[in-house]
Coordinates of C-alpha atoms in Angstrom, one line a residue:
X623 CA 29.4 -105.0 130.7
X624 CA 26.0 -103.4 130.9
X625 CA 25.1 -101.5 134.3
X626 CA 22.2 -100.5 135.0
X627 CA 22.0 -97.7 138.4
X628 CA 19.6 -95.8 140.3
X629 CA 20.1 -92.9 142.1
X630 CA 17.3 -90.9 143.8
X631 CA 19.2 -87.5 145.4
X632 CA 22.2 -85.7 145.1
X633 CA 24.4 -87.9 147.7
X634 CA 23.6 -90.6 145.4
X635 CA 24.1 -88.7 141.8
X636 CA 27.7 -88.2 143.4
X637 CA 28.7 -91.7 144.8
X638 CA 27.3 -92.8 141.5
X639 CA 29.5 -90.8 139.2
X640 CA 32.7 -91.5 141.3
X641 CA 31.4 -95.2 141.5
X642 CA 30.9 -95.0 137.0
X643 CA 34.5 -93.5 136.9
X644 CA 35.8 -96.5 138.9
X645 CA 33.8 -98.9 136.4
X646 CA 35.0 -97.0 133.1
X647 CA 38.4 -97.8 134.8
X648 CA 37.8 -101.4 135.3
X649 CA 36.0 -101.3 131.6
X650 CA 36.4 -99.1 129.4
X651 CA 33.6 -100.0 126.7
X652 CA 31.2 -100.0 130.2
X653 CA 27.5 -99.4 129.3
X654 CA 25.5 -97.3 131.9
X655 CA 21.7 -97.1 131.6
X656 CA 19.7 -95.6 134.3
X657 CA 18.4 -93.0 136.6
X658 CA 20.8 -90.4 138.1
X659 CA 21.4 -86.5 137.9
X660 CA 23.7 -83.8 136.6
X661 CA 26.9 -85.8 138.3
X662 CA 26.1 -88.9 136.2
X663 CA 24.8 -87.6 133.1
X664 CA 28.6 -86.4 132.1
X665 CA 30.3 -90.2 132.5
X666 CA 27.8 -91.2 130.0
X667 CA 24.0 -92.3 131.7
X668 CA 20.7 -90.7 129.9
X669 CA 18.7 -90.2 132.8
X670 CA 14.7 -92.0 132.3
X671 CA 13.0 -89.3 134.1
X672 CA 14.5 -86.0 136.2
X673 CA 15.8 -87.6 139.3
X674 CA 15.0 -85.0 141.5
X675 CA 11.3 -86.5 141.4
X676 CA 12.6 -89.0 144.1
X677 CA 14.5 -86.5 146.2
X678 CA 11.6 -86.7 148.9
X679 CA 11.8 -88.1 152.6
X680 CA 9.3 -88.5 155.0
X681 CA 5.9 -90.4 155.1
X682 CA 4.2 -86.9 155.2
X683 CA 6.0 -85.3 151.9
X684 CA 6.0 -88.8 150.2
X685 CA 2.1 -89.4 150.9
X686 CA 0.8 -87.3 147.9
X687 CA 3.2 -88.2 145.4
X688 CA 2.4 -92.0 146.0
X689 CA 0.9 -92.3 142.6
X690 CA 3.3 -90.9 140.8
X691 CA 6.1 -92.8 142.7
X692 CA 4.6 -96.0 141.8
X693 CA 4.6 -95.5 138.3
X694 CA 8.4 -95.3 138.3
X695 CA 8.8 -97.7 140.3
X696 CA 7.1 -99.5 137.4
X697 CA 8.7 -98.1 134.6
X698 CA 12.0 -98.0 135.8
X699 CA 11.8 -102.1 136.6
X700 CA 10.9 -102.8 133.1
X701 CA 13.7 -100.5 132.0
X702 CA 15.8 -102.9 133.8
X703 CA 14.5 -106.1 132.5
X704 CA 14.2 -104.8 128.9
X705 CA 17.9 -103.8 129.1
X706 CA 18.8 -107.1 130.5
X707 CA 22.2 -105.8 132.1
X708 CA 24.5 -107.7 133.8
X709 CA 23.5 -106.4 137.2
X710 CA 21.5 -103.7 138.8
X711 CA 22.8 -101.3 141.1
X712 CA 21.0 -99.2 143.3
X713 CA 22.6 -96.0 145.2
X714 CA 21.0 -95.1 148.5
X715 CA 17.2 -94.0 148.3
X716 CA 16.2 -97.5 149.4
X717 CA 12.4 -96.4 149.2
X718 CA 12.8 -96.6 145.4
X719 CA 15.9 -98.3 144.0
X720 CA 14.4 -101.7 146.4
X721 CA 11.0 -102.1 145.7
X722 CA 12.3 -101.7 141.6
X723 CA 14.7 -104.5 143.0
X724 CA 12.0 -106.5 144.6
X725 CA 9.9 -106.2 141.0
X726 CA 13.1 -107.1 138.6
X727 CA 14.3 -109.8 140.9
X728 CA 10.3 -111.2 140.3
X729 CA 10.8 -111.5 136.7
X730 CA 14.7 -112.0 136.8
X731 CA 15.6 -114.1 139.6
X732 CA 19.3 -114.5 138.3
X733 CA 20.4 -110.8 137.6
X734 CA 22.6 -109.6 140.4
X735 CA 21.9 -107.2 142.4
X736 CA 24.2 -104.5 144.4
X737 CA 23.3 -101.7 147.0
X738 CA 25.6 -99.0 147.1
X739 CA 25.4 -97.5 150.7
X740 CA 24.0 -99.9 153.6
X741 CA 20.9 -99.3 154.8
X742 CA 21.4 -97.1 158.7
X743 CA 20.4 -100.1 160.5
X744 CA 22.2 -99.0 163.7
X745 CA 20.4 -96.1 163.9
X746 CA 16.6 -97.6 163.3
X747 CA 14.5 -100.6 161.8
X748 CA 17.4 -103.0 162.0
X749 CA 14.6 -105.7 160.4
X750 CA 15.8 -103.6 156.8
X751 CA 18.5 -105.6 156.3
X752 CA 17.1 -109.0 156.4
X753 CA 14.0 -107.7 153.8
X754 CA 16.6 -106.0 151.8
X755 CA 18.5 -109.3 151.6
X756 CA 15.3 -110.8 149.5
X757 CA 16.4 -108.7 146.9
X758 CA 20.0 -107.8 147.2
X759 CA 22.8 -109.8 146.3
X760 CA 25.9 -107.4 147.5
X761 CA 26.3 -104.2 149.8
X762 CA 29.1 -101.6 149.0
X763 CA 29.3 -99.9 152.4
X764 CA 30.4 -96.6 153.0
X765 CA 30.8 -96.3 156.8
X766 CA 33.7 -98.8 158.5
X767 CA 31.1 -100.4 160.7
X768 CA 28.4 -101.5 158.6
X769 CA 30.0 -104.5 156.7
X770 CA 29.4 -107.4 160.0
X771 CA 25.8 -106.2 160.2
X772 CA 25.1 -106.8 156.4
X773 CA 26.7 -110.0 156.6
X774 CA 24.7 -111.2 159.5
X775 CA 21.7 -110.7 157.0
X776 CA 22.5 -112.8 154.6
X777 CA 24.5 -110.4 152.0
X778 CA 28.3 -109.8 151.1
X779 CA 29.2 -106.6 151.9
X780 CA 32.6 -104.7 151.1
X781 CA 33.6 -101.6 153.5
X782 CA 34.8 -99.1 150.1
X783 CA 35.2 -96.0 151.8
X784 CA 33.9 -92.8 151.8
X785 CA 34.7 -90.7 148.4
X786 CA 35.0 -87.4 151.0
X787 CA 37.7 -88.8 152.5
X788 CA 39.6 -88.9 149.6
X789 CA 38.3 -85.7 147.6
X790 CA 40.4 -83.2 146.4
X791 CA 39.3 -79.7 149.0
X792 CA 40.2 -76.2 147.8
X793 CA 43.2 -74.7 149.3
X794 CA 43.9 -71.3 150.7
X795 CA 44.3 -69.5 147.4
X796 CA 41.1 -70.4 146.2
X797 CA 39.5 -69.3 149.7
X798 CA 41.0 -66.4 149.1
X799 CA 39.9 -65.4 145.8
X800 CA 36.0 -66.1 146.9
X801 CA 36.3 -63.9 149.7
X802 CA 37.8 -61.4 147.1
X803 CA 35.1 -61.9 144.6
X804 CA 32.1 -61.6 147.1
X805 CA 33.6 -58.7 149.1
X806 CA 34.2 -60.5 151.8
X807 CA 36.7 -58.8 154.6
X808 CA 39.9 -60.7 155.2
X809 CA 38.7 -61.0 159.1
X810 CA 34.7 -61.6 158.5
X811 CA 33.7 -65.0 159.7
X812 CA 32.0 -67.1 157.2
X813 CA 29.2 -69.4 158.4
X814 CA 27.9 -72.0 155.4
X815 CA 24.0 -72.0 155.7
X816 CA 23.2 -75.6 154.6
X817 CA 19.2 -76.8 155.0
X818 CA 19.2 -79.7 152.3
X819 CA 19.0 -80.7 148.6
X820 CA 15.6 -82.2 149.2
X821 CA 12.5 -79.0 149.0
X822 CA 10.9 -80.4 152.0
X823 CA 14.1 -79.9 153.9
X824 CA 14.5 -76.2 152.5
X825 CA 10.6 -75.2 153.2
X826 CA 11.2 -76.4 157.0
X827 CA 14.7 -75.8 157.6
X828 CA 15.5 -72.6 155.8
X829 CA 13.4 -70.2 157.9
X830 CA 14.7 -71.5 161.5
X831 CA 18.1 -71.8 160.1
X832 CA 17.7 -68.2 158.9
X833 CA 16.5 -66.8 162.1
X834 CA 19.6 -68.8 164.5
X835 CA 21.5 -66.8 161.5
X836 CA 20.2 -63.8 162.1
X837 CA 20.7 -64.0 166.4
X838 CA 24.5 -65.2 165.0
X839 CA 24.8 -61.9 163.3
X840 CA 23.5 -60.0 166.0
X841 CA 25.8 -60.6 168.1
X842 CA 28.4 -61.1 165.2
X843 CA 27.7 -58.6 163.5
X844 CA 30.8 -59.0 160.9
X845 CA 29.7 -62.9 159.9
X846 CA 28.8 -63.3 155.8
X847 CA 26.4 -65.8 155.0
X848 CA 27.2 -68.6 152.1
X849 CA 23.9 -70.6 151.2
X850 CA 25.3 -73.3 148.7
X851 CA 22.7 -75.2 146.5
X852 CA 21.8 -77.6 143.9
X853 CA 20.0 -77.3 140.8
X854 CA 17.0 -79.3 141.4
X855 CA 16.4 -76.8 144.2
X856 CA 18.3 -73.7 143.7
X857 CA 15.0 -71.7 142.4
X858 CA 13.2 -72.5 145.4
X859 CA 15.8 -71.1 147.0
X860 CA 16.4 -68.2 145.9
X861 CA 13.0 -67.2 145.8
X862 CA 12.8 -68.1 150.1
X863 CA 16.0 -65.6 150.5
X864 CA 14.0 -62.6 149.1
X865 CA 12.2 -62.7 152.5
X866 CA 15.1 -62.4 154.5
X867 CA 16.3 -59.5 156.2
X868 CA 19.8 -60.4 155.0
X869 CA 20.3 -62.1 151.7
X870 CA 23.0 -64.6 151.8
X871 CA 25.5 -65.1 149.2
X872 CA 24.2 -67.7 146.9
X873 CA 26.3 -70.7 145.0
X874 CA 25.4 -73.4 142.7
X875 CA 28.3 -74.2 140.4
X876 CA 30.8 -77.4 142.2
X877 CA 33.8 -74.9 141.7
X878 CA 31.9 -72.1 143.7
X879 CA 31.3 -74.4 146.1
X880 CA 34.4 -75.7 146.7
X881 CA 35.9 -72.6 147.0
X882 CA 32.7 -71.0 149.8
X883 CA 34.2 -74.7 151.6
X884 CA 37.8 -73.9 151.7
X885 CA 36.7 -70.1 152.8
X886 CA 34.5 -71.0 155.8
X887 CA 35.0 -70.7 159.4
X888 CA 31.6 -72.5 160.6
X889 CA 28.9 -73.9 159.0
X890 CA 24.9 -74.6 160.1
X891 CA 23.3 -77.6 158.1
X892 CA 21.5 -80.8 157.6
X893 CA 21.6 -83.6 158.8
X894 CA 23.4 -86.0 156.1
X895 CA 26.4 -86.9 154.1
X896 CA 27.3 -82.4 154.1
X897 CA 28.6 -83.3 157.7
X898 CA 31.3 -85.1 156.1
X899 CA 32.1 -82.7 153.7
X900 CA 32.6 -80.2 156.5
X901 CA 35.0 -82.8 158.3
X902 CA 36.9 -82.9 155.1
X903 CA 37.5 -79.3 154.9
X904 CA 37.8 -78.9 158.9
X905 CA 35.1 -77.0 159.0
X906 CA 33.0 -76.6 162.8
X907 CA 29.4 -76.8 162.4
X908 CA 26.2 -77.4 164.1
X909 CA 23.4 -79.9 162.4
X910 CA 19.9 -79.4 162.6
X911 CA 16.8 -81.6 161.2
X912 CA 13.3 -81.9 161.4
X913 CA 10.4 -83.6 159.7
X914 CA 6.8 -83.9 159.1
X915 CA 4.7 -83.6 162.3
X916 CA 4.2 -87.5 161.5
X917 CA 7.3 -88.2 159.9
X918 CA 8.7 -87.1 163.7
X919 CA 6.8 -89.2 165.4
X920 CA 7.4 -92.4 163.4
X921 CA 11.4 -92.3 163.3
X922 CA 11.5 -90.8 167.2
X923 CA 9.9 -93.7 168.2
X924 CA 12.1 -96.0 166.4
X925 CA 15.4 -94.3 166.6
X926 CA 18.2 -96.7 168.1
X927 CA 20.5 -94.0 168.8
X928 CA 21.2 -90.9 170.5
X929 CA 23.1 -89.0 167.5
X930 CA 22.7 -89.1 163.4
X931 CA 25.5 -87.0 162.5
X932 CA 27.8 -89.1 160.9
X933 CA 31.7 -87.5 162.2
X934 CA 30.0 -88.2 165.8
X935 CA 29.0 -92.1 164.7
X936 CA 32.3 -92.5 163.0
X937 CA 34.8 -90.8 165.7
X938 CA 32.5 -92.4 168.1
X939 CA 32.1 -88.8 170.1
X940 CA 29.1 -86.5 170.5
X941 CA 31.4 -83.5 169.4
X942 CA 29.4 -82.2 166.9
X943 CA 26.0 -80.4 168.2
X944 CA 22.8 -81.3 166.8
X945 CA 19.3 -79.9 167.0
X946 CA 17.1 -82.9 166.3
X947 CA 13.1 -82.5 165.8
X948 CA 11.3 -80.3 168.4
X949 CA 14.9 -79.3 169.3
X950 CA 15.5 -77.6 166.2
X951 CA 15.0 -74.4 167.3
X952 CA 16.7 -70.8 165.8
X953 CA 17.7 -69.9 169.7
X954 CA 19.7 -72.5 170.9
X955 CA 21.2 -73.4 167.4
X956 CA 22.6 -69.5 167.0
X957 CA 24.4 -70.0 170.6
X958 CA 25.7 -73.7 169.5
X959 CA 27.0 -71.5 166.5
X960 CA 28.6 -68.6 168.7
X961 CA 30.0 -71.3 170.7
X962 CA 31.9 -72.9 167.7
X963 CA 33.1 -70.1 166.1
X964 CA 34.4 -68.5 169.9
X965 CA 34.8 -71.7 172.4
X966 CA 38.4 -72.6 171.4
X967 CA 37.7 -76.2 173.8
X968 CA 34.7 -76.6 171.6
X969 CA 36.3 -76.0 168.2
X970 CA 38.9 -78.2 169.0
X971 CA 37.6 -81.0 169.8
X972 CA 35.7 -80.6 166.7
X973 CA 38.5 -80.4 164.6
X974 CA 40.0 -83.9 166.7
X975 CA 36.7 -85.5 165.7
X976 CA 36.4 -84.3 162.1
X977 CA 40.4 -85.6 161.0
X978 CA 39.6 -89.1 163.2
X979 CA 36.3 -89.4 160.8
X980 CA 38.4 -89.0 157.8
X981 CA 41.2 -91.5 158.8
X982 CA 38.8 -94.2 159.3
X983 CA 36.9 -93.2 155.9
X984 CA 39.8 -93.9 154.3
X985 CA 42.0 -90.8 154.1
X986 CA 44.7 -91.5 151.8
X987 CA 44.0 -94.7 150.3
X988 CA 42.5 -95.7 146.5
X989 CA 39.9 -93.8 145.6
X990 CA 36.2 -95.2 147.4
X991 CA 34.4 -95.2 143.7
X992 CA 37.3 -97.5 142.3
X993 CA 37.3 -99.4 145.2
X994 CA 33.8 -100.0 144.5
X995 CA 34.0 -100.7 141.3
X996 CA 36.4 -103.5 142.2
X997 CA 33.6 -104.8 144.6
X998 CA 31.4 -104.6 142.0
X999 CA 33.2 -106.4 139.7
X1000 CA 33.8 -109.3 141.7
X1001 CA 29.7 -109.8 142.9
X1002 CA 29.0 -109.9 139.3
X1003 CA 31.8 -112.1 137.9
X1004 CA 32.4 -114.3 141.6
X1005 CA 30.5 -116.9 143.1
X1006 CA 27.2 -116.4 143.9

């Protein structure tokens, strides 16, 4: 069969590779066509155009680029109808992959349709669903709760797991030989500095995130910074770090990365799928976010719920801190961060909440991207 997938960041890229390996499984002579990154390219899709162009969030960032986003929009829906695949499958970044959807399905009312990861409609603008049920045909969900409220819309909907749940994490060995190669002393905390894969999130977030660092290692003064990136950023960052007082160590390669996981006692990031990788690896952390002045205002207003890291929705505790808009501040995120690397109390039930996450993501079941191949297969070949 002929698949034809979008993916607009690097959360998506990923499901979207583990979700091509399933398919290759399912069918081996599978055709991908597309738009993904450096995590897709490998299993055989040629990009259209650099997907980091869509890795922007917020009405503020996404305001100038308007244009530009448009076009696309447009060229990527005639890619799909030229191609004529045998369904189109779009991976998070709802702002893009649907309104392509919406202009396909215009012209090609019978192609099926999938949406890999369900839109957060418990959290805000639960009216996204039913509009994104114009268009969409079939939800793989990746969070155990989501599947009755995509249903109620109109769509089928699969729960497929979460592919953290079920990724191989670097062991003690490996831990061990970072800390060897960075210098790294056998008893120095290491605290993950994690602002985003999106440049709006490293402009805003990397400077407070730096400065709760810096009270961190005032106090703990042994602590080593690990500031893991991605490619369609990684300049950008590098070139903030040059201003701060302390350079962290910084990653890009998956291997690296993996390793700087296994090797970390605490970690302070974004808000987003990171938090699960941190569960994954057992990992304390404290999540912080902000947006645009106006972006702020828009999704405070319509926010449904009092958290947005994912281990707290999925354990369904408030373990995890979180510095949210105006509360993102360098103070009290450096004592949530002294708190989780000292407060034994806090650091356990942290740990409680991170390995209840993973069992209901699926810990030790089939792998999430086979399991959403299967679902996959079955909206395209099954009744519609």
């Amino acid at each position: 069969m002929r698949y034809f997938l979008i993916a607009g960041e690097a959360s998506g890229d990923q499901l979207g590779a583990a979700l091509m390996a399933g398919l290759r499984q399912l069918d081996p002579q599978a055709e991908f066509l597309g738009v993904g990154g450096p995590a897709m390219t490998p299993l055989g899709l040629t990009s259209l155009f650099p997907m980091d162009e869509l890795s922007i969030m917020g009405i503020w960032e996404v305001l100038p680029k308007y244009r530009h986003l448009k076009r696309r929009i447009a060229q990527t829906a005639q890619s799909v109808i030229d191609a004529a695949p045998d369904v189109l499958i779009t991976i998070d970044s709802p702002d893009f992959g649907l309104r392509v959807a919406r202009l396909v399905r215009a012209q090609r009312p019978d192609l099926r349709t999938v949406h890999y990861v369900a839109p957060s409609v418990w959290a805000w603008r639960p009216g996204r669903a039913l509009k994104m049920a114009q268009v969409i045909d079939h939800v793989l969900a990746i969070l155990p709760f989501e599947p009755p409220l995509m249903r109620a819309a109109g769509m089928t909907c699969d729960f497929v797991g979460h592919p953290v749940a079920t990724a191989d994490v670097a062991g003690p060995d490996e831990a061990q030989l970072f800390r060897n190669a960075h210098g790294i002393a056998p008893d120095a905390p290491v605290v993950l500095c994690l602002p985003g894969s999106r440049r709006g999130e490293v402009t805003r977030l990397g400077p407070r995130f730096d400065e709760a660092l810096i009270r961190l290692r005032d106090r703990v003064p042994e602590v080593r910074v690990v500031l893991p990136t991605v490619p369609g950023v990684s300049g950008m960052v590098r070139d903030m770090i040059r201003r701060w007082p302390t350079a962290p160590i910084v990653i890009e390669e998956p291997d690296e990365k993996r390793a700087a996981f296994a090797a970390a006692d605490l970690a302070l990031a974004a808000s987003g799928t990171v938090s699960l990788e941190l569960a994954a690896n057992r990992i304390p952390m404290v999540i912080g976010y902000d947006m645009a002045p106006l972006s702020r205002l828009i999704v405070g207003a319509l926010l449904r719920t009092d958290t947005v890291t994912l281990v707290n929705l999925v354990s369904e505790t408030r373990a995890v801190p979180e510095f949210l808009g105006s509360r993102c501040q360098p103070g009290p995120m450096a004592q949530a961060l002294q708190d989780a690397l000292e407060n034994r109390a806090k650091r356990g039930a942290q740990l409680d909440a991170m390995d209840l996450t993973m069992d209901r993501l699926g810990k030790g079941g089939e792998a999430p991207g086979l399991r959403a191949a299967r679902s996959v297969v079955q909206a395209i070949t099954g009744p519609r």
